Each structure stands twice: as C-alpha cells, then as structure tokens.
Amino acid sequence: MKGAGLCRIVPGMMDDPFDLSDDFLPEPVPAADRRARPSWLDGLNPEQLQAVTTTEGPLLVLSGAGTGKTRVLTTRLSHILAQRLAPPWGCLCVTFTNRAAREMRERVGQMIGPVAEQVWLGTFHALGVRILRRHGELVGVRAGFTILDSDDQNRLLKPLVEQAGVDLKKWPLPALMGIIQRWKDRGWLPDAVSKSEASRDAANGRMVELYTAYQQRLHEVNACDFGDLLLHCLTLFRTHPEVLASYQQQFRYILVDEYQDTNVAQSLWLRALALGHRNICCVGDDDQSIYSWRGAEVANILRFEHDYPGAQIIRLERNYRSTPAILGAASGLIRHNSDRLGKDLRAAGDAAQERGDRVAIHGLWDGEAEARWVVDRIDDQQRAGVSLASMAILVRAGFQTREFEERLIMTGTPYRVVGGLRFYERAEIRDAVAYLRLIEQPADDLAFERVINTPKRGLGDAALQTIHLAARAEGVPLLTAARRLLDTDEMKPKPRKALAQFVAMIDEWAALRSAMGPGELTGQMLAESGYLDMWKKDRSPEAPGRVENLQELVAALEEFDSLTGFLEHIALVMENDAKAGQGAAVTVMTLHAAKGLEFDVVFLPGWEEEVFPNRRALDDGGLKSLEEERRLAYVGLTRARKRVFVTHAANRRVFNQWQNNLPSRFIEEIPDEMKEVSSDTGLMAGSHGRSESWSSWNGQWDTSRPPSTGWQERKARFNDREGLSWQGAGKKASSQPSLQRGDRVVHDKFGYGDVVITDGDKLEVMFDTVGRKKVVASFVTVVPDPE
DNA sequence: ATCTTGGCCATTTTT
DNA sequence: TGGCCAAGAT
C-alpha cells in the first residue's frame, strides 16, 4: 500500500493533488539501520549540529556572515532525506537567488545522490510558477501563461497611464511600476490597498485605478509579472483551501534561505504552506538585510517567534571565513546600528590563527586615480601569489564598475563583471523569444507588437494602429484581430498581404510545435521569419555577435523538451553565462550581488558621503536607510577572508560636473585598531615634478574650465608617468611610433587587438573581444610584444 | 517608412 | 558624458 503510493506520486505526475493522502509518507528507516551519528554530521560545531538535527517544529537560525549557513542548510536537507524523514518531494526548499538554488542542489546531490533532483527546490518565483502551472486555472491564470520582465511590464502599463491622462513626465513609468510592485510585495491586490497608503496619491490620485487596469491587462494577455507569481498563489490558497491543504500535507519539511530578505507576500506564502506540519526552518541574518527597497521586511525575522509560536532559535556566531582584524572592523561598524537582534561574531577555525592585516583605508584625488590604485594593488597581490579569481571589487552601484573596467582593460587584467546585461535581455534574444511566446501564447500582445515589424515587413505604425483599434473594438488579442482584418478590406493591399504572410507563418510554426523539438522549431522560425537574415545582412559591428547569440539560443533550446519549459526557464533563470570567462579573472560587481560570496582579497571603492552611504537612499528613507547602507558596508567587509582595501576619492565626476565628497562616515565607524589609514593626495603632488598646478589646487575643479587645461592634461600626465602615452589629448601624435600590420595595440574602449590594415592615420584592428573594427590610429596605444 | 537631429534626462540596489 | 525619446527630413 505504502509502496504503491510512493510509485504513483512522482513529481510531474501529480496531476491530482487529492492523491496526496496519508499514504505518501515514506518508509521510516528501521532503527537498526540508523547509525548513532551519521558521517555527514562530522565536522559540524555544536550549534550547527543542533540546527541540522532539530528537524521538528519551527526553527530560526540566526546565522552571521561566514558561519556556515549554506553548510547547515544543505546538511539539514541531506539529513532529512537520508534519514527518510520525508520523501524528496515532501521537502520544500526556498532560496533567494537562482545561484543559491543551483549550489544547494549540487551540494545536496553530492551528499546523497540523485534523489536531490526531486526536492522542491528553487526561488520563491520559480516555485510559485510551478504551483501556478498546475493550479493557475483556478485563479484565472491560463495554461502557458507568460512571465513578464520589467521591460514588458512598462510597455503594458504605458498605454494605461496615457489613457488615464496622467502625465508621463511627471510620473515616470518606473516609479509607477515600483509602487505597484511594492503593493504586490505586501500581498495587496488593488482593492486591498490600504486607505491610508500614501502612494495612493501618486498619478494624480489614480494609482489604484491604474493598478486595477494593469491587472486587467495582465489577465487579458495571460501574463504574470514577478509579483503575481506569489500573489496568485496567495489567492489560490485563500480561495481553494483543498489545494492548500494538499500542499500543506505534501511539504513535511520547509527550509528557507536568506529569510531576512523575504517580503510580506513571501512570508504569507511560506506561512500558508508551513501551517500543515509546522516544520519550517528559516535561516537568516538581520545584519545582512539589504533589500528593503524591494519590499523585504526585516520585521519578518524579528517576528518569527510571533508567527510561529514555540519556535526555537539557534545562533551561529563562529565565523570561519575572515581574520580577527576583518571581523573586528565589521563588528565595530555594524554596532552603530540600533535595530538589530545582536550577534557577536567570533573568529574560529583557521581564520582565527592570526590577527591578520588591518583594513587598509586609502584616500585618492579622483575616481580615475582610485581605479588605478586599486588595479595596482591587484597587481601586487597577484605577484604575492593571490589568484585573480579570489579577488573582487565590490561597488555600491552598477555604474561604478565602468572606471574599473576601463583600467582593467588598459592593463590587460582579466576580469568579469557580474550582473551586467543578461543573456535574455539582449535585443536579439528578446525578439526571438517574442516569436516563441507568440507561438506558444497567441494572446501575448506584447510579443505581437515586438515582432510584427521585425524584421521590416512594411507593417508600421499605421498598420499596428488599425489592428489595435480592431482588437479593442472586439475585445480580442492583437493576433486574433489581425486574422479577422484579413477577411475585410480595411487595410491597403500591401500591408494586408504582408500581414497575411505573417499570420500564416505563426500558424505554421504553431502547428509544427508538436512535430519537432523546440530547438529545431526555433531554427526554422529564425530562418523563415527572415529574422536571422536581418542580422546576417547587417553590417554593423555588433551584428555577428548577435547571430552568434541566436545560435547559442537554438543550442540552449535543444536542452528542453518543450517550448513551455524553455520559456519559463528563460524568464526566471536564464543567466549571463555567455561570457562567463574561463580562467582566472577579477570579479567586479555590486555589493548586493556579492552577498553570499567570499574572496581572499576584497576592494571596496567609493566610500564617500553621498556615494556610500548613498544620498538618494538617505533622502527617501532617513535613518532606516542609513542603517541599511551600513549593513551593505558590513556585507562588503565580511566578504573578505584575508584582506580588505577601502578607498575614497576626494573628487568625482558625476555627469558632467565635478563633485567633491568627504570620506564616508563608515570609515570612522571602523575601530581605529582595525584599520590603517593613508592618503595619496599629498604624495601625488610632491612626487610629480611640476607641482605648481597641484600645490595651488584647492581641491575643487572648476567645471567651467575647458577640458583641455584640466582634465585631459591631468589624464595625459598620469599616463605619461606610467610610460603609456595618451595620444587622444593633443599634438603628441607625432611621437606615435608608426604602426604596421601585426602590431599589438590597446584601445581604451575595445581592449587589445592586432593591427590588420594601416591606411594613414586610419587602422583596421582585429580586437580580441569585439572583433574587427576601424579606428583612428591616435586612439590606440602600441603594446610591447611580451615575447 | 526609415534615418537623422536635437533636446532632455539621468544613476541604487534585482527575483 | 551618453543614452533615449520625440519631432523633423528624405
């Protein structure tokens, strides 16, 4: 009986949730087979051990940075499975990022084998999709629904805002979208938006109206945004208690990572599911809560005991990652926050053996000097035997990566930027995916709009307008309206013929869907639609790369056995692995992206007032935001195992203006005995011969000064000093050695390359990364041959 | 219908 | 500084 139940219920086959009666419980491991202390528990410290083995009842694990949080989670899951306390599909394991989900799956797989595949493990959003794929119809989400990214969301909302007569200048789309998302984060549907909610007043007081219309449109095109993936689940749980009950019964154990980053909707989602067996284990660190701007509520962690009466709490405070000096610096800093549960990190294990180098704080003149200094230190470290892969530059905001990239390119240091454009955010991929979406989901108006005239088919604004009108009049999707228009003479013959062809192609591919795999189908689609040809004919420098990306897309699709599965994957988890460089490279990324990672050596640039703590954050959040910024600083410091370099620049060019900033207050907050402060600003002036322009300089740049006398000159001088000439600045081009075919050159934008053709001052260069380009000779610098 | 120009705006963090 | 959108030219 029990065995039969086990066989029948396999993930993907559980079409009827009512099947999940008591008989799904696994065979318990006979007492004789249970070892007193299974080997996977070896090497855990007492607190970790307790966190792993306290399987029954609600448990909150407060886990400071570097205390083995991931290890606890993976071991706990393995322990539950290995002891047969539940079958794999009886475990729900929620992470915050796809990366964390992947890692956990791998590690658990290594510990206990392939059964790990069957655990319900993923991000909140991915798990929400999984539930909605099965039960979405009950709450108005039809099969094959589309998941929208932020770009799609804006395009959906825009016409609604215009119709409502709201000025887009005054109320920028992203701001309005943000308000809707914050409401969704709190689990509010339009009629649940609280009357006292301040952001109701946005968009001339029509915000709720817009939200309602937006949800209506989502329903019409059968799409969900990220928030909906949870919100619809909550509605499902509320309106269909029998469905909820089946999940409650199924999930005997629930594990949650990064609990401090959950929002209200997520915590409600968890609580609904956990109310069955009440075996929920949440791991988190209130000191690392850095996503409140996105709706995360530290309150969730603070009120855990209230939400789950009788909860146990375990603190993990032994840090195995960082030296005592780094931990001291981090602890000293975070002590300035008032709103915390309070933990004391102690160095333990190997890291505790020596005190370690103090945190180096270094002041520089400007952002460029800072980048140069940082990259010089990277060189030093590398020479001292630290591998590039174990170093990272962590910045506050994405745009700050640029100056470091430029410098790293110049010096030829391999690097990778995490979190740039994702693969699926590239235009060509989005176009191709839009075709696929339209095949999969004919109601997807956003996809229709995107591809109707891509490549050009002579169906421009006028034609689209006609289709829109027809669609609105009849209340049908654009593709349906287009089809009906073909039977009338409302369109001129030319566009009509083009439209007929377009519709016929879509129909043809849709018919082929069952006959061939998604990879093959996509290949055919790209060829027949003319989309691939469009890029092949394109002479612009990036076109070949786009063709390659499309080929890569087809290859990726081969891995899937259904289009549906692929579309879900691409919306939720497709990552930028296209240029995930092989070989060692310095990592450049934002502090947010660095959470959960660790490096031997960490560089933390831009520690200045206004930049970090970030002015805008402070403006709209006051003290609460300051504390979040401080937590961000704490996250940065605690990423390092051995060494931290903090830098600050006196001057920074922001837009077109020079702005001078004071060192960040966070620097002062690091205890003196944990830091070592130095500054370059005096030294640079003295070390540079002609110092008059330096010594008379008052620390501020006159923005009205023509660039040639200030900025460019300084730039040239800096580069001269290092033996690199900067031809772009002046007449020094004569000193440029004549270039010839085969010369190795470096360009400040395109990086390294080999000269292919010379023609006076014009060159054609084959660049290593961006391919063949025409450039002016004065913009490249010859690189001495290393051989 | 597509290409070009000029004015405007902006930079926080992301599943 | 540059990237984006809206309005003009061919």
Tab-separated table of C-alpha atoms in Angstrom, chain A residues 210-568:
chain	number	residue	atom	x	y	z
A	210	LEU	CA	-4.039	52.164	-12.764
A	211	TYR	CA	-3.185	49.113	-10.715
A	212	THR	CA	-6.627	47.671	-11.408
A	213	ALA	CA	-6.318	48.327	-15.130
A	214	TYR	CA	-2.821	46.845	-15.142
A	215	GLN	CA	-4.030	43.639	-13.542
A	216	GLN	CA	-6.844	43.530	-16.066
A	217	ARG	CA	-4.391	43.813	-18.937
A	218	LEU	CA	-2.186	41.118	-17.460
A	219	HIS	CA	-5.186	38.867	-17.346
A	220	GLU	CA	-6.111	39.662	-20.955
A	221	VAL	CA	-2.698	38.791	-22.296
A	222	ASN	CA	-2.459	35.865	-19.898
A	223	ALA	CA	0.714	37.058	-18.269
A	224	CYS	CA	2.173	37.379	-14.809
A	225	ASP	CA	4.780	39.754	-13.538
A	226	PHE	CA	7.145	38.631	-10.816
A	227	GLY	CA	4.884	39.771	-8.017
A	228	ASP	CA	1.932	37.910	-9.469
A	229	LEU	CA	3.746	34.619	-9.198
A	230	LEU	CA	3.307	34.862	-5.446
A	231	LEU	CA	0.142	36.917	-5.331
A	232	HIS	CA	-1.836	34.457	-7.423
A	233	CYS	CA	-0.617	31.651	-5.209
A	234	LEU	CA	-1.929	33.507	-2.178
A	235	THR	CA	-5.287	33.951	-3.870
A	236	LEU	CA	-5.254	30.287	-4.775
A	237	PHE	CA	-4.524	29.267	-1.208
A	238	ARG	CA	-7.263	31.529	0.105
A	239	THR	CA	-9.986	30.569	-2.323
A	240	HIS	CA	-9.198	26.879	-2.647
A	241	PRO	CA	-8.420	25.532	0.782
A	242	GLU	CA	-8.388	21.982	-0.529
A	243	VAL	CA	-5.467	22.802	-2.816
A	244	LEU	CA	-3.630	24.497	0.007
A	245	ALA	CA	-4.306	21.521	2.246
A	246	SER	CA	-2.767	19.165	-0.268
A	247	TYR	CA	0.415	21.210	-0.398
A	248	GLN	CA	0.491	21.593	3.351
A	249	GLN	CA	0.359	17.879	3.637
A	250	GLN	CA	2.920	17.317	0.934
A	251	PHE	CA	5.565	19.619	2.385
A	252	ARG	CA	6.593	17.931	5.547
A	253	TYR	CA	9.757	19.997	5.870
A	254	ILE	CA	10.302	23.539	4.707
A	255	LEU	CA	13.713	25.217	4.539
A	256	VAL	CA	14.183	28.880	3.787
A	257	ASP	CA	17.412	30.662	2.981
A	258	GLU	CA	18.041	34.399	3.423
A	259	TYR	CA	14.899	34.866	5.455
A	260	GLN	CA	15.803	38.484	6.223
A	261	ASP	CA	15.187	39.304	2.587
A	262	THR	CA	11.667	37.972	2.310
A	263	ASN	CA	8.792	40.372	1.771
A	264	VAL	CA	5.327	40.172	3.256
A	265	ALA	CA	3.847	38.249	0.347
A	266	GLN	CA	6.615	35.689	0.597
A	267	SER	CA	6.240	35.276	4.317
A	268	LEU	CA	2.482	34.793	3.921
A	269	TRP	CA	3.146	32.262	1.197
A	270	LEU	CA	5.514	30.382	3.484
A	271	ARG	CA	3.245	30.557	6.475
A	272	ALA	CA	0.314	29.186	4.486
A	273	LEU	CA	2.350	26.194	3.424
A	274	ALA	CA	4.054	25.677	6.761
A	275	LEU	CA	0.851	25.531	8.753
A	276	GLY	CA	0.467	21.862	7.915
A	277	HIS	CA	3.412	20.211	9.580
A	278	ARG	CA	4.922	23.321	11.160
A	279	ASN	CA	8.386	22.060	10.368
A	280	ILE	CA	9.798	25.241	8.992
A	281	CYS	CA	13.400	26.225	9.322
A	282	CYS	CA	14.377	29.744	8.328
A	283	VAL	CA	17.978	30.815	8.087
A	284	GLY	CA	18.909	34.446	8.002
A	285	ASP	CA	20.938	37.316	9.332
A	286	ASP	CA	19.273	40.582	10.201
A	287	ASP	CA	22.626	42.318	9.771
A	288	GLN	CA	22.649	41.348	6.120
A	289	SER	CA	19.199	42.603	5.230
A	290	ILE	CA	19.834	44.765	2.204
A	291	TYR	CA	16.718	44.502	0.100
A	292	SER	CA	14.152	46.607	1.926
A	293	TRP	CA	13.878	48.914	-1.118
A	294	ARG	CA	12.438	45.971	-2.881
A	295	GLY	CA	9.855	45.203	-0.260
A	296	ALA	CA	11.889	42.948	2.030
A	297	GLU	CA	10.851	43.227	5.639
A	298	VAL	CA	13.442	42.625	8.325
A	299	ALA	CA	10.376	42.521	10.510
A	300	ASN	CA	9.776	39.012	9.209
A	301	ILE	CA	12.839	37.768	11.002
A	302	LEU	CA	12.149	39.872	14.079
A	303	ARG	CA	8.633	38.479	14.461
A	304	PHE	CA	9.387	34.865	13.700
A	305	GLU	CA	8.526	33.732	17.194
A	306	HIS	CA	5.230	35.549	16.970
A	307	ASP	CA	4.356	33.961	13.648
A	308	TYR	CA	5.416	30.526	14.763
A	309	PRO	CA	4.695	30.146	18.466
A	310	GLY	CA	7.036	27.792	20.220
A	311	ALA	CA	9.804	28.443	17.741
A	312	GLN	CA	13.358	27.615	18.688
A	313	ILE	CA	16.167	29.972	17.897
A	314	ILE	CA	19.748	28.995	17.273
A	315	ARG	CA	22.564	31.477	16.806
A	316	LEU	CA	25.584	30.708	14.705
A	317	GLU	CA	28.354	33.061	15.728
A	318	ARG	CA	31.557	31.255	14.928
A	319	ASN	CA	32.987	32.754	11.808
A	320	TYR	CA	35.286	30.534	9.804
A	321	ARG	CA	35.905	32.925	6.996
A	322	SER	CA	37.647	36.113	7.998
A	323	THR	CA	40.626	37.155	10.066
A	324	PRO	CA	40.023	38.666	13.504
A	325	ALA	CA	41.021	42.059	12.143
A	326	ILE	CA	38.369	41.982	9.447
A	327	LEU	CA	35.738	40.660	11.813
A	328	GLY	CA	36.636	43.352	14.309
A	329	ALA	CA	36.237	46.008	11.690
A	330	ALA	CA	32.900	44.631	10.553
A	331	SER	CA	31.550	44.194	14.072
A	332	GLY	CA	32.671	47.645	15.087
A	333	LEU	CA	30.861	49.092	12.128
A	334	ILE	CA	27.609	47.234	12.496
A	335	ARG	CA	27.439	48.084	16.183
A	336	HIS	CA	26.332	51.545	15.090
A	337	ASN	CA	23.007	50.124	14.005
A	338	SER	CA	20.310	50.167	16.642
A	339	ASP	CA	17.699	47.979	15.056
A	340	ARG	CA	19.230	44.562	15.353
A	341	LEU	CA	18.889	41.289	17.166
A	342	GLY	CA	22.528	41.419	18.084
A	343	LYS	CA	25.125	38.809	17.433
A	344	ASP	CA	28.773	38.594	18.225
A	345	LEU	CA	30.878	37.109	15.536
A	346	ARG	CA	33.944	35.313	16.791
A	347	ALA	CA	36.767	34.157	14.633
A	348	ALA	CA	37.081	30.399	14.612
A	349	GLY	CA	38.991	27.739	12.773
A	350	ASP	CA	41.950	28.534	10.575
A	351	ALA	CA	40.992	32.147	10.155
A	352	ALA	CA	41.409	32.739	13.877
A	353	GLN	CA	45.066	31.759	13.939
A	354	GLU	CA	46.464	35.185	13.240
A	355	ARG	CA	45.092	38.608	13.774
A	356	GLY	CA	45.573	39.452	10.130
A	357	ASP	CA	46.270	42.685	8.302
A	358	ARG	CA	44.249	45.672	9.277
A	359	VAL	CA	41.720	47.052	6.856
A	360	ALA	CA	43.591	49.424	4.572
A	361	ILE	CA	41.890	52.761	4.033
A	362	HIS	CA	43.295	54.899	1.293
A	363	GLY	CA	42.324	58.327	0.020
A	364	LEU	CA	42.844	59.454	-3.570
A	365	TRP	CA	42.284	62.513	-5.696
A	366	ASP	CA	39.653	61.270	-8.009
A	367	GLY	CA	37.859	58.296	-9.391
A	368	GLU	CA	40.410	57.564	-12.024
A	369	ALA	CA	43.297	57.600	-9.587
A	370	GLU	CA	41.241	55.321	-7.421
A	371	ALA	CA	40.771	52.825	-10.223
A	372	ARG	CA	44.460	52.918	-10.985
A	373	TRP	CA	45.410	52.446	-7.368
A	374	VAL	CA	43.062	49.530	-6.939
A	375	VAL	CA	44.319	47.803	-10.047
A	376	ASP	CA	47.906	48.392	-8.924
A	377	ARG	CA	47.110	46.669	-5.646
A	378	ILE	CA	45.549	43.825	-7.588
A	379	ASP	CA	48.873	43.510	-9.387
A	380	ASP	CA	50.752	43.476	-6.092
A	381	GLN	CA	48.510	40.808	-4.694
A	382	GLN	CA	48.827	38.726	-7.792
A	383	ARG	CA	52.582	38.940	-7.610
A	384	ALA	CA	52.339	37.901	-3.989
A	385	GLY	CA	50.579	34.752	-5.113
A	386	VAL	CA	46.912	35.604	-4.740
A	387	SER	CA	44.982	34.369	-7.731
A	388	LEU	CA	42.829	36.793	-9.669
A	389	ALA	CA	39.816	34.592	-9.114
A	390	SER	CA	39.986	35.169	-5.387
A	391	MET	CA	39.880	38.945	-5.654
A	392	ALA	CA	36.876	41.151	-6.095
A	393	ILE	CA	35.993	44.801	-6.491
A	394	LEU	CA	32.656	45.479	-4.855
A	395	VAL	CA	30.878	48.716	-5.694
A	396	ARG	CA	27.774	50.384	-4.398
A	397	ALA	CA	26.067	50.971	-7.723
A	398	GLY	CA	26.329	49.373	-11.125
A	399	PHE	CA	27.628	52.396	-12.976
A	400	GLN	CA	30.704	52.480	-10.760
A	401	THR	CA	32.052	49.380	-12.455
A	402	ARG	CA	32.907	51.388	-15.550
A	403	GLU	CA	36.036	53.146	-14.392
A	404	PHE	CA	37.432	49.907	-13.058
A	405	GLU	CA	36.664	48.109	-16.262
A	406	GLU	CA	38.475	50.766	-18.234
A	407	ARG	CA	41.530	50.463	-16.100
A	408	LEU	CA	41.473	46.671	-16.138
A	409	ILE	CA	41.235	46.696	-19.919
A	410	MET	CA	44.168	49.089	-20.150
A	411	THR	CA	46.390	46.962	-18.012
A	412	GLY	CA	45.202	43.786	-19.639
A	413	THR	CA	43.990	42.282	-16.391
A	414	PRO	CA	41.346	39.608	-16.962
A	415	TYR	CA	38.110	40.476	-15.211
A	416	ARG	CA	34.468	39.681	-15.300
A	417	VAL	CA	31.535	41.837	-14.425
A	418	VAL	CA	28.708	40.044	-12.714
A	419	GLY	CA	25.217	41.257	-13.304
A	420	GLY	CA	25.527	43.237	-16.489
A	421	LEU	CA	23.188	42.635	-19.361
A	422	ARG	CA	21.767	39.215	-19.025
A	423	PHE	CA	21.676	36.953	-21.988
A	424	TYR	CA	17.945	37.171	-22.423
A	425	GLU	CA	17.962	40.937	-22.078
A	426	ARG	CA	19.779	41.327	-25.348
A	427	ALA	CA	17.582	42.699	-28.076
A	428	GLU	CA	18.045	39.779	-30.447
A	429	ILE	CA	17.230	37.233	-27.791
A	430	ARG	CA	14.178	39.145	-26.675
A	431	ASP	CA	12.999	39.331	-30.276
A	432	ALA	CA	13.455	35.634	-30.855
A	433	VAL	CA	11.782	34.837	-27.572
A	434	ALA	CA	8.892	37.094	-28.504
A	435	TYR	CA	8.329	34.973	-31.614
A	436	LEU	CA	8.312	31.878	-29.457
A	437	ARG	CA	5.948	33.458	-26.994
A	438	LEU	CA	3.549	34.330	-29.748
A	439	ILE	CA	3.648	30.749	-30.993
A	440	GLU	CA	3.064	29.440	-27.512
A	441	GLN	CA	0.577	32.034	-26.421
A	442	PRO	CA	-1.395	33.787	-29.190
A	443	ALA	CA	-2.852	36.255	-26.704
A	444	ASP	CA	0.574	37.698	-25.955
A	445	ASP	CA	0.059	41.176	-27.362
A	446	LEU	CA	3.417	42.419	-26.152
A	447	ALA	CA	5.171	39.742	-28.150
A	448	PHE	CA	2.998	40.521	-31.151
A	449	GLU	CA	3.930	44.186	-31.058
A	450	ARG	CA	7.568	43.354	-30.752
A	451	VAL	CA	7.843	41.109	-33.784
A	452	ILE	CA	5.105	42.307	-36.133
A	453	ASN	CA	7.577	44.518	-37.959
A	454	THR	CA	10.863	42.894	-37.013
A	455	PRO	CA	12.342	42.317	-39.490
A	456	LYS	CA	10.727	45.091	-41.501
A	457	ARG	CA	7.698	43.875	-43.336
A	458	GLY	CA	6.134	47.208	-44.132
A	459	LEU	CA	3.797	46.935	-41.183
A	460	GLY	CA	4.477	50.180	-39.375
A	461	ASP	CA	2.587	52.404	-37.021
A	462	ALA	CA	-0.368	52.834	-39.313
A	463	ALA	CA	-0.951	49.126	-39.694
A	464	LEU	CA	-0.444	48.484	-35.998
A	465	GLN	CA	-2.905	51.238	-35.199
A	466	THR	CA	-5.590	49.579	-37.349
A	467	ILE	CA	-5.015	46.247	-35.643
A	468	HIS	CA	-5.131	47.839	-32.228
A	469	LEU	CA	-8.433	49.526	-32.964
A	470	ALA	CA	-9.958	46.320	-34.217
A	471	ALA	CA	-8.682	44.414	-31.219
A	472	ARG	CA	-10.056	46.924	-28.779
A	473	ALA	CA	-13.411	47.062	-30.533
A	474	GLU	CA	-13.874	43.338	-30.326
A	475	GLY	CA	-12.034	42.752	-27.112
A	476	VAL	CA	-9.694	40.157	-28.601
A	477	PRO	CA	-5.911	39.774	-28.730
A	478	LEU	CA	-3.979	41.501	-31.495
A	479	LEU	CA	-3.193	38.308	-33.353
A	480	THR	CA	-6.881	37.385	-33.463
A	481	ALA	CA	-7.809	40.861	-34.602
A	482	ALA	CA	-5.154	40.712	-37.308
A	483	ARG	CA	-6.586	37.464	-38.549
A	484	ARG	CA	-10.068	38.936	-38.812
A	485	LEU	CA	-8.831	42.038	-40.547
A	486	LEU	CA	-7.528	39.878	-43.344
A	487	ASP	CA	-11.082	38.995	-44.307
A	488	THR	CA	-12.070	42.629	-44.627
A	489	ASP	CA	-10.776	45.406	-46.811
A	490	GLU	CA	-9.926	47.746	-44.012
A	491	MET	CA	-6.264	47.530	-44.897
A	492	LYS	CA	-4.495	48.536	-48.037
A	493	PRO	CA	-3.467	45.611	-50.229
A	494	LYS	CA	0.232	45.872	-49.499
A	495	PRO	CA	0.216	45.718	-45.710
A	496	ARG	CA	-2.618	43.265	-45.902
A	497	LYS	CA	-0.545	40.846	-47.897
A	498	ALA	CA	2.366	41.228	-45.518
A	499	LEU	CA	0.115	40.654	-42.557
A	500	ALA	CA	-1.402	37.561	-44.171
A	501	GLN	CA	2.073	36.147	-44.612
A	502	PHE	CA	2.998	36.931	-41.044
A	503	VAL	CA	-0.093	35.274	-39.620
A	504	ALA	CA	0.366	32.260	-41.853
A	505	MET	CA	3.917	31.821	-40.593
A	506	ILE	CA	2.869	31.958	-36.974
A	507	ASP	CA	0.174	29.384	-37.667
A	508	GLU	CA	2.622	27.150	-39.427
A	509	TRP	CA	5.112	27.181	-36.558
A	510	ALA	CA	2.376	26.639	-34.036
A	511	ALA	CA	1.330	23.562	-35.994
A	512	LEU	CA	4.910	22.306	-36.099
A	513	ARG	CA	5.301	22.625	-32.379
A	514	SER	CA	4.159	19.099	-31.654
A	515	ALA	CA	6.123	17.632	-34.549
A	516	MET	CA	9.595	18.885	-33.713
A	517	GLY	CA	11.688	19.801	-30.729
A	518	PRO	CA	11.915	23.401	-29.593
A	519	GLY	CA	15.464	23.785	-30.862
A	520	GLU	CA	14.619	22.652	-34.357
A	521	LEU	CA	11.456	24.708	-34.391
A	522	THR	CA	13.336	27.817	-33.368
A	523	GLY	CA	15.943	27.248	-36.036
A	524	GLN	CA	13.244	27.026	-38.652
A	525	MET	CA	11.433	30.011	-37.245
A	526	LEU	CA	14.543	32.179	-37.289
A	527	ALA	CA	15.208	31.242	-40.892
A	528	GLU	CA	11.692	31.566	-42.259
A	529	SER	CA	10.839	34.759	-40.453
A	530	GLY	CA	13.818	36.450	-42.030
A	531	TYR	CA	14.987	37.474	-38.599
A	532	LEU	CA	18.307	35.710	-38.826
A	533	ASP	CA	18.897	37.108	-42.302
A	534	MET	CA	18.227	40.548	-40.992
A	535	TRP	CA	21.277	40.298	-38.753
A	536	LYS	CA	23.379	38.430	-41.263
A	537	LYS	CA	22.882	41.262	-43.730
A	538	ASP	CA	23.507	43.872	-41.106
A	539	ARG	CA	26.921	45.460	-41.496
A	540	SER	CA	27.149	46.958	-38.045
A	541	PRO	CA	29.974	45.692	-35.865
A	542	GLU	CA	27.746	44.007	-33.320
A	543	ALA	CA	25.716	42.049	-35.863
A	544	PRO	CA	27.967	38.970	-35.960
A	545	GLY	CA	27.774	38.717	-32.203
A	546	ARG	CA	24.018	38.785	-32.404
A	547	VAL	CA	23.958	35.992	-34.930
A	548	GLU	CA	26.154	34.008	-32.575
A	549	ASN	CA	23.829	34.688	-29.683
A	550	LEU	CA	20.906	33.432	-31.716
A	551	GLN	CA	22.802	30.264	-32.499
A	552	GLU	CA	23.510	29.903	-28.839
A	553	LEU	CA	19.825	30.320	-28.148
A	554	VAL	CA	18.982	27.485	-30.503
A	555	ALA	CA	21.608	25.340	-28.810
A	556	ALA	CA	20.166	26.156	-25.402
A	557	LEU	CA	16.737	25.186	-26.633
A	558	GLU	CA	17.922	21.733	-27.599
A	559	GLU	CA	18.191	21.016	-23.908
A	560	PHE	CA	14.484	21.399	-23.377
A	561	ASP	CA	11.759	19.083	-24.401
A	562	SER	CA	9.004	21.640	-24.544
A	563	LEU	CA	8.696	25.230	-25.531
A	564	THR	CA	6.723	25.902	-22.369
A	565	GLY	CA	9.518	24.681	-20.200
A	566	PHE	CA	12.026	26.790	-22.010
A	567	LEU	CA	10.006	29.988	-21.867
A	568	GLU	CA	9.626	29.585	-18.144
